[in-house]
Each structure stands twice: as structure tokens, then as C-alpha cells.
Amino acid sequence: QLKEAIPLYEHAIHTNPSFDDGKLNLSNVYYNLGEYQKAMDWLNRVDTIRNPKNQADRESNARTNARQAEYRKVFLEKMK
């Protein structure tokens, strides 16, 4: 079932390159499949808003950065 999600996320990301939740989710799919390098590659593609203009943007950046840091820590442990 997880493998079936890959082309769906890839299509969604191709359609909307700023779909960071999709990139994080795809990273998580690869992680759960044991493909840790692919998981890290997708994690590294997640962007944050470069110049946050309001509180919502700053909060979004904080959430994204926290998820990235958490995922990186777990992925790096698995890649050892």
C-alpha cells in the first residue's frame, strides 16, 4: 500500500512544487519502506518561506523546521 502512495505524491508535488507537506509525507513513505537515502533526499527538498511576512508564515516555518529536524535525526540513525 505504501508503494502505491509514491506516484500520487510525486504527481501532486510535480503539479504544485511548493507542496511541502507532500514532500514530507513522501519522505515518510520512503522511510517506512526502509529506503532511508530516498527519505533523506525528499526531506532535503522541503522549503521554508524565505521571508515570512506574517505570524502565520513564521509559525509554518517553525513547524516545518521542527518536522525536518525530527525526521533527519531518525533517518540518520537508521542510515548508520
XYZ file of N, CA and C in Angstrom:
240
model
N 0.813 -1.198 0.000
C 0.000 0.000 0.000
C 0.856 1.260 0.000
N 1.936 1.258 0.744
C 2.782 2.445 0.783
C 3.346 2.779 -0.588
N 3.761 1.748 -1.307
C 4.337 1.989 -2.639
C 3.335 2.648 -3.577
N 2.058 2.365 -3.364
C 1.023 2.978 -4.196
C 0.932 4.486 -3.969
N 1.355 4.948 -2.817
C 1.287 6.376 -2.499
C 2.376 7.173 -3.221
N 3.467 6.525 -3.563
C 4.615 7.239 -4.152
C 4.236 7.998 -5.416
N 3.654 7.351 -6.439
C 3.334 8.121 -7.643
C 2.282 9.206 -7.401
N 1.409 8.988 -6.438
C 0.398 10.002 -6.125
C 1.045 11.247 -5.535
N 1.948 11.043 -4.573
C 2.664 12.194 -4.004
C 3.539 12.868 -5.052
N 4.233 12.067 -5.853
C 5.103 12.647 -6.880
C 4.307 13.492 -7.862
N 3.126 13.011 -8.250
C 2.278 13.782 -9.161
C 1.824 15.086 -8.495
N 1.401 14.989 -7.249
C 0.945 16.186 -6.531
C 2.073 17.205 -6.393
N 3.267 16.726 -6.118
C 4.424 17.620 -5.966
C 4.804 18.217 -7.314
N 4.742 17.418 -8.377
C 5.031 17.934 -9.713
C 4.023 19.015 -10.094
N 2.758 18.801 -9.743
C 1.700 19.763 -10.040
C 1.860 21.031 -9.216
N 2.280 20.870 -7.959
C 2.446 22.010 -7.054
C 3.792 21.869 -6.338
N 4.867 22.396 -6.944
C 6.207 22.221 -6.374
C 6.392 22.783 -4.956
N 5.486 23.621 -4.517
C 5.616 24.168 -3.160
C 4.831 23.353 -2.131
N 4.353 22.177 -2.516
C 3.577 21.295 -1.631
C 4.527 20.585 -0.662
N 4.971 21.332 0.344
C 5.959 20.806 1.282
C 5.429 19.664 2.142
N 4.149 19.697 2.494
C 3.596 18.577 3.267
C 3.669 17.291 2.456
N 3.467 17.403 1.153
C 3.589 16.233 0.289
C 5.007 15.697 0.266
N 5.984 16.601 0.230
C 7.390 16.186 0.243
C 7.725 15.498 1.564
N 7.232 16.074 2.668
C 7.468 15.445 3.968
C 6.797 14.079 4.041
N 5.580 13.998 3.528
C 4.870 12.720 3.555
C 5.552 11.682 2.675
N 6.029 12.109 1.499
C 6.738 11.176 0.625
C 8.030 10.708 1.291
N 8.690 11.609 1.959
C 9.882 11.247 2.717
C 9.546 10.176 3.754
N 8.433 10.362 4.417
C 7.992 9.405 5.438
C 7.643 8.052 4.818
N 7.046 8.058 3.631
C 6.738 6.798 2.936
C 8.030 6.031 2.665
N 9.016 6.725 2.100
C 10.291 6.051 1.816
C 10.944 5.545 3.100
N 10.839 6.330 4.159
C 11.388 5.887 5.448
C 10.730 4.579 5.882
N 9.401 4.527 5.804
C 8.674 3.333 6.235
C 8.944 2.135 5.336
N 9.399 2.392 4.108
C 9.780 1.301 3.212
C 11.245 0.892 3.420
N 11.933 1.586 4.316
C 13.333 1.270 4.580
C 14.292 1.879 3.572
N 13.816 2.787 2.754
C 14.650 3.453 1.754
C 15.097 4.798 2.325
N 16.050 4.726 3.238
C 16.420 5.884 4.042
C 17.099 6.994 3.239
N 17.892 6.648 2.242
C 18.533 7.702 1.448
C 17.491 8.477 0.644
N 16.526 7.785 0.063
C 15.448 8.474 -0.658
C 14.631 9.328 0.307
N 14.418 8.814 1.505
C 13.687 9.581 2.515
C 14.424 10.881 2.822
N 15.727 10.797 3.005
C 16.514 11.992 3.303
C 16.529 12.936 2.107
N 16.627 12.388 0.896
C 16.619 13.234 -0.302
C 15.342 14.065 -0.387
N 14.202 13.443 -0.149
C 12.944 14.186 -0.200
C 12.842 15.172 0.953
N 13.324 14.794 2.097
C 13.314 15.708 3.236
C 14.108 16.969 2.923
N 15.220 16.808 2.234
C 16.061 17.955 1.902
C 15.448 18.864 0.842
N 14.391 18.413 0.186
C 13.721 19.237 -0.834
C 12.654 20.159 -0.253
N 12.381 19.989 1.019
C 11.343 20.811 1.651
C 11.881 22.238 1.815
N 11.074 23.173 1.388
C 11.432 24.585 1.510
C 10.705 25.194 2.689
N 11.236 26.300 3.113
C 10.506 27.121 4.063
C 10.302 28.469 3.392
N 9.380 29.223 3.879
C 9.104 30.538 3.313
C 10.311 31.425 3.586
N 10.906 31.923 2.531
C 12.180 32.645 2.640
C 12.103 33.900 3.524
N 11.119 34.716 3.294
C 10.954 35.954 4.056
C 9.547 36.002 4.625
N 9.355 35.340 5.763
C 7.993 35.306 6.313
C 7.479 36.723 6.582
N 6.279 36.992 6.095
C 5.722 38.331 6.187
C 4.746 38.487 7.354
N 4.328 37.370 7.913
C 3.358 37.474 8.996
C 3.543 36.317 9.974
N 2.770 36.351 11.024
C 2.877 35.338 12.074
C 2.569 33.938 11.545
N 1.594 33.833 10.665
C 1.246 32.509 10.125
C 2.421 31.915 9.356
N 3.119 32.725 8.563
C 4.300 32.248 7.835
C 5.404 31.832 8.791
N 5.619 32.617 9.842
C 6.666 32.278 10.821
C 6.323 30.970 11.536
N 5.052 30.787 11.866
C 4.627 29.548 12.523
C 4.759 28.357 11.579
N 4.419 28.561 10.318
C 4.571 27.493 9.328
C 6.035 27.087 9.201
N 6.932 28.065 9.140
C 8.365 27.769 9.085
C 8.809 26.991 10.310
N 8.352 27.393 11.464
C 8.754 26.722 12.701
C 8.302 25.264 12.703
N 7.061 25.010 12.282
C 6.551 23.633 12.228
C 7.345 22.806 11.222
N 7.588 23.380 10.044
C 8.335 22.662 9.010
C 9.744 22.360 9.482
N 10.407 23.332 10.073
C 11.773 23.128 10.561
C 11.817 22.078 11.657
N 10.829 22.070 12.536
C 10.789 21.086 13.619
C 10.595 19.679 13.051
N 9.694 19.529 12.083
C 9.480 18.209 11.473
C 10.729 17.743 10.742
N 11.386 18.664 10.024
C 12.603 18.286 9.314
C 13.672 17.813 10.295
N 13.866 18.543 11.372
C 14.885 18.180 12.349
C 14.585 16.818 12.967
N 13.331 16.588 13.293
C 12.932 15.306 13.884
C 13.173 14.165 12.894
N 12.754 14.342 11.659
C 12.942 13.309 10.649
C 14.425 13.056 10.387
N 15.213 14.126 10.257
C 16.649 13.959 9.989
C 17.319 13.117 11.065
N 16.988 13.398 12.309
C 17.581 12.666 13.427
C 17.281 11.172 13.304
N 16.032 10.845 13.042
C 15.628 9.437 12.923
C 16.265 8.802 11.698
N 16.255 9.508 10.555
C 16.813 8.951 9.324
C 18.302 8.690 9.473
N 19.009 9.625 10.059
C 20.454 9.453 10.216
C 20.774 8.269 11.113
N 19.972 8.053 12.125
C 20.164 6.886 12.993
C 19.995 5.593 12.196
N 18.974 5.563 11.343
C 18.705 4.362 10.565
C 19.778 4.128 9.493
N 20.422 5.193 9.020
C 21.409 5.080 7.948
C 22.776 4.625 8.472
N 22.963 4.608 9.780
C 24.250 4.215 10.356
C 24.510 2.747 10.134
